[in-house]
Every structure is written in C-alpha cells, then in structure tokens.
Amino acid sequence: MRDRLPRISVKTDQPPQQFLESLAHEARQLGEYLVDLGVQDGAHTLTLKPLTLLPHRDLEGRLVGISGDEDRIRIDLRAHRWNPEPPTYDTYVAAARELLQPLLRRYNLAHRSNRKLRIATKTETEPQLPLMARELFDAFAIDAHKSGLRETDWRRFYRFIRHAAAHNLNIDRDDLHYLLVSAGFSIDHAAEIADVYEHGRGLLGARG
C-alpha cells in the first residue's frame, strides 16, 4: 500500500503575492533554481526547479497561495520519476527539505524572519472518521469475514455508505482503501470493497 503523502505549508509574514515575490528574488540570488512566478485559478504561484542533481527526475516544488487563508502557502512537490517510485512519506519529506530549506534560510536572514516548513505527521495524513462513522465502520470491519464478505457483512457496510452519503463525509475511495487495509483486509480485497463504496456514494449523491 502506498504511503499517504503529507500536506506541507509555510506560514507567511507578508501578503501571499509579496511573500512569493520575495522568495523568488532570494531564489534567483541563490542561483540554484529555475524560478517561475504565475497565477493558477486566481491564486499566486511560485514554481521552483532545482539546478543541482537530485535522486528524483525533474523534481519541482510549487508554492500556492491558499484560498481563504492569507497567512499560509501550500507546497506541492512533483517529479517525473521518484526514487523510489512511488515516493514514501520519508522520501517526500526529505525532498521537500532539500529543495526548500536552503531558500527559507536565505529568506529568513534577509528579512529577519523565522519561516519554517509545516509538514503533517504520518498520523495527520491518515483519514479521520467522525465518531458515528467510526462506530459504523468498526461494526463492519472488525467482525467482517475478510476472506470474502457475507450477506450480513455487506448489510453493515451499506449502512456505513448510507451514513457517509447522508453526512457528506470527506472520505474518498483511496481513504477508504487505506482504512480497510489498516483494518486487516488484503490490498486487493480492500480495493474491491472501496470500489463498491465509491459506486454507492456516486449513486446516492446523484439522487434527486
């Protein structure tokens, strides 16, 4: 099962556009990045591509202003090919630090600031179920016949799907797959059940 990759952000000490422009200036001064300022879906962006050789092919970091949060910039990493592929949590975090910490250190010196990467922990990356949803999921998962679901197992699972749809839970197919594997289902069987969940949410969401 793939590692869930963390959310990464940095708290600003300037308005988002000005902060990204300042970072871009410091990046150009360092001379270790290709730098591109832009706008994506109305949000200001800064894309950085390292000029130094890294283990990941065509790695880039994109810093994006978060809509509705003027104090924080989201950071997304992409690579044409990760090493290893797919990236683990630790690989992704190490790449973020290697790419961005030298730039933040330079920014902090120039602006007498203390900007740091905010990296979600492994626990924080795991999908979280509200109390009632967790009780329904556990009622299904703990007693389910994990080699092959029986009729009573499916009924308990359908209750969970109905609850998820009725309360518009922010749990997608991949989230559920992770929860199922964590509960003891095989990766392949969990994928089949997660497909049923996705289909059921789609049907219930299309009503009316």
Short mmCIF file of C-alpha atoms in Angstrom, two decimals:
data_model
loop_
_atom_site.label_atom_id
_atom_site.label_comp_id
_atom_site.label_asym_id
_atom_site.label_seq_id
_atom_site.Cartn_x
_atom_site.Cartn_y
_atom_site.Cartn_z
CA MET A 1 0.00 0.00 0.00
CA ARG A 2 1.32 3.41 -0.93
CA ASP A 3 2.32 5.83 1.79
CA ARG A 4 -0.01 8.78 2.19
CA LEU A 5 1.97 11.92 1.41
CA PRO A 6 1.82 14.83 3.86
CA ARG A 7 0.40 18.30 3.46
CA ILE A 8 3.23 20.83 3.53
CA SER A 9 2.89 24.57 4.03
CA VAL A 10 4.70 27.62 5.30
CA LYS A 11 3.23 30.48 7.29
CA THR A 12 3.80 33.85 5.66
CA ASP A 13 4.91 37.12 7.19
CA GLN A 14 3.79 39.14 4.15
CA PRO A 15 0.72 39.11 1.89
CA PRO A 16 0.88 35.95 -0.29
CA GLN A 17 1.85 37.66 -3.56
CA GLN A 18 4.54 39.75 -1.91
CA PHE A 19 5.86 36.74 0.03
CA LEU A 20 6.17 34.64 -3.14
CA GLU A 21 7.84 37.50 -4.99
CA SER A 22 10.34 37.86 -2.15
CA LEU A 23 11.06 34.12 -2.21
CA ALA A 24 11.51 34.28 -5.98
CA HIS A 25 14.02 37.12 -5.57
CA GLU A 26 16.01 35.14 -3.00
CA ALA A 27 15.87 32.03 -5.19
CA ARG A 28 17.33 33.96 -8.13
CA GLN A 29 20.05 35.33 -5.87
CA LEU A 30 20.96 31.81 -4.80
CA GLY A 31 21.24 30.75 -8.42
CA GLU A 32 20.24 27.16 -7.66
CA TYR A 33 16.71 27.15 -9.11
CA LEU A 34 14.72 27.79 -12.22
CA VAL A 35 12.11 30.27 -11.00
CA ASP A 36 8.63 30.90 -12.38
CA LEU A 37 6.03 33.21 -10.84
CA GLY A 38 2.47 32.85 -12.06
CA VAL A 39 -1.23 32.66 -11.28
CA GLN A 40 -3.27 29.43 -11.07
CA ASP A 41 -7.06 29.52 -10.66
CA GLY A 42 -6.80 33.02 -9.25
CA ALA A 43 -4.06 32.10 -6.75
CA HIS A 44 -0.48 33.35 -6.94
CA THR A 45 2.10 30.62 -7.50
CA LEU A 46 5.85 30.15 -7.41
CA THR A 47 7.39 27.13 -9.14
CA LEU A 48 10.97 26.13 -8.29
CA LYS A 49 13.06 23.59 -10.18
CA PRO A 50 16.46 22.73 -8.71
CA LEU A 51 19.54 23.05 -10.89
CA THR A 52 21.53 20.67 -8.70
CA LEU A 53 21.41 16.93 -9.30
CA LEU A 54 18.87 15.16 -7.08
CA PRO A 55 17.79 11.49 -6.99
CA HIS A 56 14.34 12.39 -8.35
CA ARG A 57 13.97 13.13 -12.06
CA ASP A 58 12.57 16.58 -12.93
CA LEU A 59 11.64 17.42 -9.35
CA GLU A 60 9.80 20.69 -8.84
CA GLY A 61 8.13 22.44 -5.95
CA ARG A 62 5.06 24.60 -6.42
CA LEU A 63 4.09 27.13 -3.75
CA VAL A 64 0.48 28.26 -3.95
CA GLY A 65 -1.50 30.83 -2.00
CA ILE A 66 -4.33 29.09 -0.13
CA SER A 67 -7.77 30.49 -0.86
CA GLY A 68 -9.32 31.86 2.31
CA ASP A 69 -6.05 31.65 4.28
CA GLU A 70 -3.89 34.72 3.75
CA ASP A 71 -1.31 33.51 6.28
CA ARG A 72 -0.27 30.20 4.74
CA ILE A 73 1.23 28.98 1.47
CA ARG A 74 0.67 25.38 0.32
CA ILE A 75 3.63 23.47 -1.08
CA ASP A 76 3.23 20.63 -3.57
CA LEU A 77 6.10 18.51 -4.88
CA ARG A 78 6.10 16.73 -8.23
CA ALA A 79 8.63 14.60 -10.08
CA HIS A 80 8.65 12.87 -13.43
CA ARG A 81 10.14 9.90 -11.65
CA TRP A 82 10.66 9.46 -7.92
CA ASN A 83 13.40 7.35 -6.36
CA PRO A 84 11.87 5.12 -5.09
CA GLU A 85 8.66 5.12 -7.14
CA PRO A 86 6.08 5.77 -5.77
CA PRO A 87 7.57 8.04 -3.10
CA THR A 88 7.34 7.08 0.55
CA TYR A 89 6.38 9.58 3.24
CA ASP A 90 10.04 9.88 4.27
CA THR A 91 11.24 10.32 0.67
CA TYR A 92 8.71 13.09 0.04
CA VAL A 93 9.59 14.92 3.26
CA ALA A 94 13.34 14.65 2.59
CA ALA A 95 12.86 16.05 -0.93
CA ALA A 96 10.83 18.99 0.40
CA ARG A 97 13.50 19.83 2.95
CA GLU A 98 16.36 19.51 0.48
CA LEU A 99 14.58 21.67 -2.07
CA LEU A 100 13.20 24.41 0.17
CA GLN A 101 15.13 24.73 3.42
CA PRO A 102 18.16 26.50 1.85
CA LEU A 103 15.80 29.06 0.32
CA LEU A 104 13.92 29.60 3.56
CA ARG A 105 17.21 30.06 5.44
CA ARG A 106 18.24 32.77 2.97
CA TYR A 107 14.82 34.41 3.19
CA ASN A 108 14.95 34.40 6.99
CA LEU A 109 18.37 36.07 7.02
CA ALA A 110 17.32 38.70 4.51
CA HIS A 111 14.01 39.50 6.19
CA ARG A 112 14.90 38.83 9.85
CA SER A 113 12.20 36.20 9.89
CA ASN A 114 11.73 32.62 11.05
CA ARG A 115 9.76 30.87 8.30
CA LYS A 116 9.64 27.07 8.62
CA LEU A 117 8.07 24.20 6.74
CA ARG A 118 4.92 22.84 8.36
CA ILE A 119 4.87 19.14 7.49
CA ALA A 120 1.95 16.95 8.54
CA THR A 121 2.97 13.92 10.58
CA LYS A 122 2.26 10.39 9.40
CA THR A 123 -0.65 10.24 11.83
CA GLU A 124 -2.07 13.50 10.49
CA THR A 125 -2.05 12.12 6.94
CA GLU A 126 -4.38 9.27 7.88
CA PRO A 127 -8.09 9.71 7.06
CA GLN A 128 -10.16 10.58 10.12
CA LEU A 129 -13.73 9.38 10.64
CA PRO A 130 -16.20 11.24 12.89
CA LEU A 131 -17.41 9.28 15.90
CA MET A 132 -20.62 7.83 14.44
CA ALA A 133 -18.94 6.99 11.12
CA ARG A 134 -16.09 5.31 13.01
CA GLU A 135 -18.56 3.22 15.00
CA LEU A 136 -20.33 2.09 11.83
CA PHE A 137 -17.06 1.34 10.07
CA ASP A 138 -15.74 -0.66 13.03
CA ALA A 139 -19.03 -2.56 13.31
CA PHE A 140 -18.43 -3.67 9.74
CA ALA A 141 -14.67 -4.12 9.65
CA ILE A 142 -14.00 -5.84 12.98
CA ASP A 143 -16.39 -8.74 12.50
CA ALA A 144 -16.33 -8.98 8.69
CA HIS A 145 -15.17 -12.21 7.04
CA LYS A 146 -12.07 -10.76 5.46
CA SER A 147 -11.55 -13.64 3.02
CA GLY A 148 -14.97 -12.95 1.47
CA LEU A 149 -17.82 -10.79 2.71
CA ARG A 150 -21.11 -12.45 3.62
CA GLU A 151 -24.60 -11.01 3.40
CA THR A 152 -24.56 -9.67 6.96
CA ASP A 153 -21.17 -8.05 6.32
CA TRP A 154 -22.49 -6.30 3.23
CA ARG A 155 -25.53 -5.01 5.13
CA ARG A 156 -23.27 -3.42 7.74
CA PHE A 157 -21.11 -1.95 5.01
CA TYR A 158 -24.13 -0.47 3.21
CA ARG A 159 -25.15 1.24 6.47
CA PHE A 160 -21.75 2.88 6.52
CA ILE A 161 -22.11 4.01 2.89
CA ARG A 162 -25.56 5.48 3.55
CA HIS A 163 -24.24 7.34 6.58
CA ALA A 164 -21.24 8.65 4.62
CA ALA A 165 -23.52 9.92 1.85
CA ALA A 166 -26.12 11.42 4.19
CA HIS A 167 -23.47 13.34 6.14
CA ASN A 168 -21.31 14.15 3.10
CA LEU A 169 -18.21 12.68 4.70
CA ASN A 170 -14.96 13.82 3.14
CA ILE A 171 -13.76 10.24 2.68
CA ASP A 172 -12.93 9.18 -0.88
CA ARG A 173 -12.16 5.78 -2.36
CA ASP A 174 -8.45 5.95 -1.55
CA ASP A 175 -9.17 6.99 2.03
CA LEU A 176 -11.48 4.02 2.49
CA HIS A 177 -8.98 1.66 0.89
CA TYR A 178 -6.40 2.81 3.42
CA LEU A 179 -8.82 2.28 6.31
CA LEU A 180 -9.75 -1.20 5.08
CA VAL A 181 -6.15 -2.34 4.71
CA SER A 182 -5.38 -0.91 8.16
CA ALA A 183 -8.32 -2.97 9.48
CA GLY A 184 -6.83 -6.21 8.14
CA PHE A 185 -8.23 -6.60 4.63
CA SER A 186 -5.86 -7.60 1.85
CA ILE A 187 -4.90 -4.85 -0.59
CA ASP A 188 -6.82 -6.47 -3.46
CA HIS A 189 -9.97 -7.24 -1.45
CA ALA A 190 -9.90 -3.77 0.07
CA ALA A 191 -9.73 -2.32 -3.46
CA GLU A 192 -12.86 -4.24 -4.48
CA ILE A 193 -14.77 -3.05 -1.41
CA ALA A 194 -13.54 0.52 -1.92
CA ASP A 195 -14.88 0.37 -5.49
CA VAL A 196 -18.31 -0.57 -4.12
CA TYR A 197 -18.09 2.34 -1.69
CA GLU A 198 -17.24 4.78 -4.48
CA HIS A 199 -20.07 3.46 -6.65
CA GLY A 200 -22.54 3.62 -3.76
CA ARG A 201 -21.56 7.19 -2.87
CA GLY A 202 -21.98 8.13 -6.51
CA LEU A 203 -25.45 6.63 -6.73
CA LEU A 204 -26.66 8.19 -3.50
CA GLY A 205 -25.13 11.54 -4.39
CA ALA A 206 -26.93 11.52 -7.74
CA ARG A 207 -30.41 11.19 -6.21
CA GLY A 208 -32.83 13.98 -6.82
#
